[in-house]
mmCIF file of C-alpha atoms in Angstrom:
data_model
loop_
_atom_site.group_PDB
_atom_site.id
_atom_site.type_symbol
_atom_site.label_atom_id
_atom_site.label_comp_id
_atom_site.label_asym_id
_atom_site.label_seq_id
_atom_site.Cartn_x
_atom_site.Cartn_y
_atom_site.Cartn_z
ATOM 1 C CA MET A 234 52.891 196.356 33.141
ATOM 2 C CA THR A 235 56.381 195.469 34.318
ATOM 3 C CA VAL A 236 59.110 195.874 31.419
ATOM 4 C CA VAL A 237 61.863 193.969 33.515
ATOM 5 C CA SER A 238 62.000 191.997 36.823
ATOM 6 C CA LEU A 239 64.937 190.292 38.371
ATOM 7 C CA GLU A 240 64.904 188.274 41.620
ATOM 8 C CA ASN A 241 68.295 187.573 43.530
ATOM 9 C CA VAL A 242 70.323 187.543 40.542
ATOM 10 C CA THR A 243 74.006 187.118 40.686
ATOM 11 C CA PHE A 244 76.250 186.640 38.146
ATOM 12 C CA ALA A 245 80.427 186.140 38.190
ATOM 13 C CA TYR A 246 82.878 186.297 35.588
ATOM 14 C CA ALA A 247 84.847 183.388 36.428
ATOM 15 C CA GLU A 248 85.542 183.003 40.345
ATOM 16 C CA GLN A 249 84.644 187.547 40.414
ATOM 17 C CA PRO A 250 81.201 188.357 41.267
ATOM 18 C CA ALA A 251 80.075 191.037 38.921
ATOM 19 C CA VAL A 252 76.215 191.261 40.053
ATOM 20 C CA LYS A 253 75.274 189.793 43.736
ATOM 21 C CA ASP A 254 71.676 189.166 44.820
ATOM 22 C CA VAL A 255 70.247 192.103 42.974
ATOM 23 C CA SER A 256 66.421 191.849 42.809
ATOM 24 C CA LEU A 257 64.750 195.151 40.822
ATOM 25 C CA THR A 258 61.831 196.282 38.495
ATOM 26 C CA VAL A 259 61.265 198.116 35.583
ATOM 27 C CA ASP A 260 58.271 199.444 35.143
ATOM 28 C CA GLU A 261 56.445 200.222 31.772
ATOM 29 C CA GLY A 262 57.325 204.060 31.151
ATOM 30 C CA ASP A 263 59.736 204.366 33.926
ATOM 31 C CA PHE A 264 63.333 206.112 33.098
ATOM 32 C CA LEU A 265 65.434 204.527 35.333
ATOM 33 C CA GLY A 266 69.055 205.606 35.952
ATOM 34 C CA LEU A 267 71.422 203.000 36.248
ATOM 35 C CA VAL A 268 74.570 204.610 38.471
ATOM 36 C CA GLY A 269 77.693 203.319 40.374
ATOM 37 C CA PRO A 270 81.499 203.748 40.082
ATOM 38 C CA ASN A 271 83.750 202.192 37.732
ATOM 39 C CA GLY A 272 83.603 198.256 37.362
ATOM 40 C CA SER A 273 80.514 198.236 39.366
ATOM 41 C CA GLY A 274 78.206 195.559 37.358
ATOM 42 C CA LYS A 275 76.277 198.413 35.529
ATOM 43 C CA THR A 276 76.881 196.963 31.851
ATOM 44 C CA THR A 277 76.740 193.607 33.371
ATOM 45 C CA LEU A 278 73.416 194.249 35.201
ATOM 46 C CA LEU A 279 72.291 195.966 31.894
ATOM 47 C CA HIS A 280 73.404 192.764 30.033
ATOM 48 C CA LEU A 281 71.432 190.437 32.321
ATOM 49 C CA MET A 282 68.441 192.886 31.926
ATOM 50 C CA LEU A 283 68.488 192.207 28.061
ATOM 51 C CA GLY A 284 69.178 188.056 28.039
ATOM 52 C CA LEU A 285 72.953 189.106 26.555
ATOM 53 C CA HIS A 286 74.185 187.191 29.880
ATOM 54 C CA SER A 287 72.574 184.368 32.000
ATOM 55 C CA PRO A 288 72.372 184.768 35.211
ATOM 56 C CA ASP A 289 74.443 182.136 37.662
ATOM 57 C CA SER A 290 71.265 182.026 40.090
ATOM 58 C CA GLY A 291 68.222 183.965 40.643
ATOM 59 C CA SER A 292 65.589 184.641 37.633
ATOM 60 C CA ILE A 293 64.831 187.624 35.115
ATOM 61 C CA GLU A 294 61.652 188.200 33.359
ATOM 62 C CA LEU A 295 61.546 190.450 30.117
ATOM 63 C CA PHE A 296 58.004 191.720 28.926
ATOM 64 C CA GLY A 297 56.681 188.996 31.574
ATOM 65 C CA GLU A 298 58.150 185.957 30.199
ATOM 66 C CA PRO A 299 61.526 184.520 31.297
ATOM 67 C CA VAL A 300 64.415 186.653 29.658
ATOM 68 C CA ALA A 301 66.102 183.349 27.666
ATOM 69 C CA ALA A 302 62.523 182.795 26.293
ATOM 70 C CA PHE A 303 61.918 185.909 24.847
ATOM 71 C CA ASP A 304 62.453 186.624 21.248
ATOM 72 C CA ASP A 305 60.437 189.680 20.227
ATOM 73 C CA GLY A 306 64.001 191.331 19.615
ATOM 74 C CA GLU A 307 62.296 194.607 18.334
ATOM 75 C CA ARG A 308 60.867 195.604 21.434
ATOM 76 C CA ILE A 309 64.094 196.492 22.446
ATOM 77 C CA GLY A 310 66.802 199.431 21.674
ATOM 78 C CA TYR A 311 69.591 199.126 22.171
ATOM 79 C CA VAL A 312 73.020 201.260 21.972
ATOM 80 C CA SER A 313 76.316 200.281 23.785
ATOM 81 C CA GLN A 314 79.134 202.142 24.601
ATOM 82 C CA GLN A 315 80.752 200.741 21.079
ATOM 83 C CA ALA A 316 78.086 201.650 18.707
ATOM 84 C CA THR A 317 78.742 205.503 19.832
ATOM 85 C CA SER A 318 82.114 205.594 20.310
ATOM 86 C CA ARG A 319 83.418 203.708 17.623
ATOM 87 C CA GLY A 320 80.943 203.811 15.332
ATOM 88 C CA GLY A 321 81.298 201.185 13.559
ATOM 89 C CA SER A 322 82.448 200.406 9.830
ATOM 90 C CA MET A 323 79.475 199.098 7.556
ATOM 91 C CA PRO A 324 79.342 201.089 4.658
ATOM 92 C CA VAL A 325 75.532 202.095 4.782
ATOM 93 C CA THR A 326 73.692 205.495 4.943
ATOM 94 C CA VAL A 327 71.959 206.590 7.784
ATOM 95 C CA ARG A 328 68.697 205.902 6.053
ATOM 96 C CA GLU A 329 69.571 202.440 5.174
ATOM 97 C CA ALA A 330 70.745 201.406 8.629
ATOM 98 C CA VAL A 331 67.491 202.758 10.450
ATOM 99 C CA THR A 332 65.412 200.682 7.872
ATOM 100 C CA MET A 333 67.207 198.102 9.439
ATOM 101 C CA GLY A 334 64.584 198.237 12.087
ATOM 102 C CA ARG A 335 61.951 197.515 9.741
ATOM 103 C CA PHE A 336 63.243 194.200 8.788
ATOM 104 C CA ALA A 337 61.764 192.309 11.583
ATOM 105 C CA HIS A 338 58.021 193.493 10.562
ATOM 106 C CA ALA A 339 58.591 193.040 7.210
ATOM 107 C CA GLY A 340 59.439 189.571 7.573
ATOM 108 C CA HIS A 341 60.334 187.903 4.273
ATOM 109 C CA GLY A 342 57.991 190.474 2.388
ATOM 110 C CA ARG A 343 59.332 193.640 0.908
ATOM 111 C CA LEU A 344 59.081 196.738 2.764
ATOM 112 C CA THR A 345 55.718 198.571 2.343
ATOM 113 C CA ASP A 346 55.018 202.431 1.647
ATOM 114 C CA ALA A 347 53.961 202.326 5.649
ATOM 115 C CA ASP A 348 57.466 201.021 6.887
ATOM 116 C CA ARG A 349 58.999 203.608 4.296
ATOM 117 C CA ALA A 350 57.149 206.376 6.246
ATOM 118 C CA THR A 351 57.608 204.817 9.652
ATOM 119 C CA VAL A 352 61.514 205.177 8.845
ATOM 120 C CA ASP A 353 60.652 208.769 7.536
ATOM 121 C CA ASP A 354 59.164 209.867 10.906
ATOM 122 C CA ALA A 355 62.099 208.005 13.113
ATOM 123 C CA LEU A 356 64.139 210.084 10.997
ATOM 124 C CA GLU A 357 62.298 213.379 11.807
ATOM 125 C CA THR A 358 61.663 212.780 15.338
ATOM 126 C CA VAL A 359 64.983 212.570 16.565
ATOM 127 C CA GLY A 360 66.305 215.404 14.150
ATOM 128 C CA ILE A 361 68.636 213.821 11.604
ATOM 129 C CA THR A 362 66.432 213.949 8.096
ATOM 130 C CA ASP A 363 68.543 216.166 6.683
ATOM 131 C CA LEU A 364 71.200 213.523 7.476
ATOM 132 C CA ALA A 365 69.599 210.224 5.552
ATOM 133 C CA ASP A 366 71.269 210.352 2.525
ATOM 134 C CA ARG A 367 74.987 210.239 4.540
ATOM 135 C CA GLN A 368 77.446 207.399 5.480
ATOM 136 C CA VAL A 369 76.998 206.579 9.165
ATOM 137 C CA THR A 370 80.919 206.131 9.181
ATOM 138 C CA GLN A 371 80.789 209.875 8.738
ATOM 139 C CA LEU A 372 78.349 211.227 11.293
ATOM 140 C CA SER A 373 79.871 212.498 15.032
ATOM 141 C CA GLY A 374 79.386 211.074 17.751
ATOM 142 C CA GLY A 375 75.915 212.621 18.773
ATOM 143 C CA GLN A 376 74.357 212.191 14.973
ATOM 144 C CA ARG A 377 75.438 208.452 15.730
ATOM 145 C CA GLN A 378 73.479 207.991 18.573
ATOM 146 C CA ARG A 379 70.506 209.884 17.013
ATOM 147 C CA ALA A 380 70.800 207.206 13.959
ATOM 148 C CA TYR A 381 70.887 204.179 16.227
ATOM 149 C CA ILE A 382 67.589 205.647 18.223
ATOM 150 C CA ALA A 383 65.866 206.482 15.051
ATOM 151 C CA ARG A 384 66.476 202.442 14.297
ATOM 152 C CA ALA A 385 65.314 201.561 17.514
ATOM 153 C CA LEU A 386 61.835 203.764 17.056
ATOM 154 C CA ALA A 387 61.952 202.442 13.217
ATOM 155 C CA SER A 388 61.491 198.888 14.815
ATOM 156 C CA GLU A 389 58.858 200.487 17.479
ATOM 157 C CA ALA A 390 60.526 199.365 20.453
ATOM 158 C CA ASP A 391 59.041 199.698 23.864
ATOM 159 C CA LEU A 392 62.320 199.721 25.476
ATOM 160 C CA LEU A 393 65.520 201.713 25.037
ATOM 161 C CA ALA A 394 68.675 200.622 26.712
ATOM 162 C CA LEU A 395 71.501 202.675 26.360
ATOM 163 C CA ASP A 396 75.025 202.465 28.182
ATOM 164 C CA GLU A 397 77.085 205.718 28.359
ATOM 165 C CA PRO A 398 75.704 207.268 25.163
ATOM 166 C CA THR A 399 77.025 210.785 25.477
ATOM 167 C CA VAL A 400 80.767 209.372 25.288
ATOM 168 C CA GLY A 401 83.148 211.679 23.533
ATOM 169 C CA VAL A 402 80.258 214.177 22.706
ATOM 170 C CA ASP A 403 80.378 217.417 22.919
ATOM 171 C CA ALA A 404 78.305 219.358 25.855
ATOM 172 C CA GLU A 405 76.034 221.040 23.474
ATOM 173 C CA SER A 406 74.949 217.691 21.534
ATOM 174 C CA ARG A 407 74.528 216.103 25.161
ATOM 175 C CA ASP A 408 71.999 218.545 26.242
ATOM 176 C CA ALA A 409 70.011 218.172 23.306
ATOM 177 C CA PHE A 410 70.145 214.275 22.667
ATOM 178 C CA TYR A 411 68.982 213.719 26.894
ATOM 179 C CA GLN A 412 66.329 216.324 26.014
ATOM 180 C CA LEU A 413 65.304 213.697 22.848
ATOM 181 C CA LEU A 414 65.400 210.844 25.271
ATOM 182 C CA GLU A 415 62.646 213.093 28.046
ATOM 183 C CA SER A 416 60.534 213.605 25.185
ATOM 184 C CA LEU A 417 60.872 209.840 24.189
ATOM 185 C CA ASN A 418 60.090 208.618 27.490
ATOM 186 C CA ALA A 419 57.397 210.929 27.771
ATOM 187 C CA SER A 420 55.775 209.699 24.410
ATOM 188 C CA GLY A 421 55.916 206.158 26.761
ATOM 189 C CA ILE A 422 59.178 204.758 26.053
ATOM 190 C CA THR A 423 60.614 202.642 29.091
ATOM 191 C CA ILE A 424 64.746 203.706 29.450
ATOM 192 C CA ILE A 425 67.163 202.537 30.900
ATOM 193 C CA LEU A 426 70.402 204.304 31.401
ATOM 194 C CA ILE A 427 73.756 203.980 32.033
ATOM 195 C CA GLU A 428 75.340 207.331 33.204
ATOM 196 C CA HIS A 429 78.592 208.130 34.705
ATOM 197 C CA ASP A 430 77.487 211.874 35.372
ATOM 198 C CA ILE A 431 75.526 211.526 38.319
ATOM 199 C CA GLY A 432 74.029 215.159 37.899
ATOM 200 C CA ILE A 433 72.294 214.272 34.572
ATOM 201 C CA VAL A 434 70.676 210.983 35.806
ATOM 202 C CA THR A 435 69.401 212.889 38.904
ATOM 203 C CA ASP A 436 67.658 215.344 36.706
ATOM 204 C CA ARG A 437 66.121 213.563 33.961
ATOM 205 C CA ALA A 438 65.537 210.435 35.391
ATOM 206 C CA ASN A 439 62.571 209.038 37.563
ATOM 207 C CA ARG A 440 64.062 205.993 39.132
ATOM 208 C CA ILE A 441 67.397 205.394 40.303
ATOM 209 C CA ALA A 442 69.303 202.019 40.498
ATOM 210 C CA CYS A 443 72.741 202.561 42.538
ATOM 211 C CA ILE A 444 74.883 199.548 42.485
ATOM 212 C CA ASN A 445 78.370 197.913 43.150
ATOM 213 C CA THR A 446 77.835 194.674 42.629
ATOM 214 C CA GLU A 447 75.234 194.694 44.829
ATOM 215 C CA LEU A 448 72.577 197.125 44.876
ATOM 216 C CA TYR A 449 72.779 199.888 46.955
ATOM 217 C CA HIS A 450 69.263 201.769 46.308
ATOM 218 C CA HIS A 451 66.717 201.763 43.726
ATOM 219 C CA GLY A 452 63.901 204.065 44.155
ATOM 220 C CA ASP A 453 62.430 207.079 43.178
ATOM 221 C CA THR A 454 65.098 210.205 42.028
ATOM 222 C CA GLU A 455 64.312 212.039 45.412
ATOM 223 C CA SER A 456 64.535 209.003 47.618
ATOM 224 C CA PHE A 457 67.944 208.633 45.729
ATOM 225 C CA VAL A 458 69.339 212.233 46.229
ATOM 226 C CA GLU A 459 68.257 211.867 50.292
ATOM 227 C CA SER A 460 70.072 208.453 51.036
ATOM 228 C CA ASP A 461 74.025 207.745 51.658
ATOM 229 C CA ALA A 462 73.750 205.093 48.601
ATOM 230 C CA LEU A 463 76.218 207.382 46.502
ATOM 231 C CA THR A 464 78.619 207.308 50.126
ATOM 232 C CA GLU A 465 77.808 203.599 50.512
ATOM 233 C CA ALA A 466 78.240 202.389 46.967
ATOM 234 C CA TYR A 467 81.414 204.514 45.992
ATOM 235 C CA GLY A 468 83.137 204.497 49.286
ATOM 236 C CA ALA A 469 84.306 207.450 51.452
ATOM 237 C CA THR A 470 86.946 208.720 49.065
ATOM 238 C CA GLY A 471 85.019 207.372 45.947
ATOM 239 C CA GLN A 472 84.892 210.083 43.035
ATOM 240 C CA VAL A 473 81.368 210.961 41.941
ATOM 241 C CA LEU A 474 81.034 213.435 39.002
ATOM 242 C CA HIS A 475 78.335 215.920 39.419
ATOM 243 C CA HIS A 476 76.760 217.652 36.234
ATOM 244 C CA HIS A 477 74.985 220.675 37.084
ATOM 245 C CA HIS A 478 72.802 222.400 34.795
#
């Protein structure tokens, strides 16, 4: 099944093109790494995929529907840069934040024992059961990310979209976080990850999209590593951050 499909998508802020004539697909079970230099349109492209922006031209489908008509929001878990780096100021506990992921399923009814069990399972899966009663605002960056992932799991999301989720997180927590993403992907969840560290992306993702306004590569990780896409996208003098485990 195709989760996201873009065909000849273009988007500009005023007269400044951010994404130009991009076509790609993300299939069920993919772990797609989205890479490119700062200001290359990565976040804009992700927002287009999720229906947060409307393309100026071209077409986008999400789970087989035109993205503008897609209204099954609980199928998507989105963690933005701001969510993890700033943390937000909502005075809620971790359990309350994760429970929000069940609201779409509960509708106007009360949460059931099954809903609460799903929340407990999500907390356990991401390893933060011991933090359930702590305020979200008191969490570290790495813990906060796990809380947002748990909320997506509680909503039974099929797609996790993450925009530089390890900004400001220590190396040990970052490695543990990416191991968690790998295990979630292995369980069948589709992942789209924006990450500035190319080494992490090539270690973890099975598909790579390399963008600098235009798409320079979209394919498996091995073909990306062997290609000239990085040099072309970043330019001969562009700085690329590599991280090797």
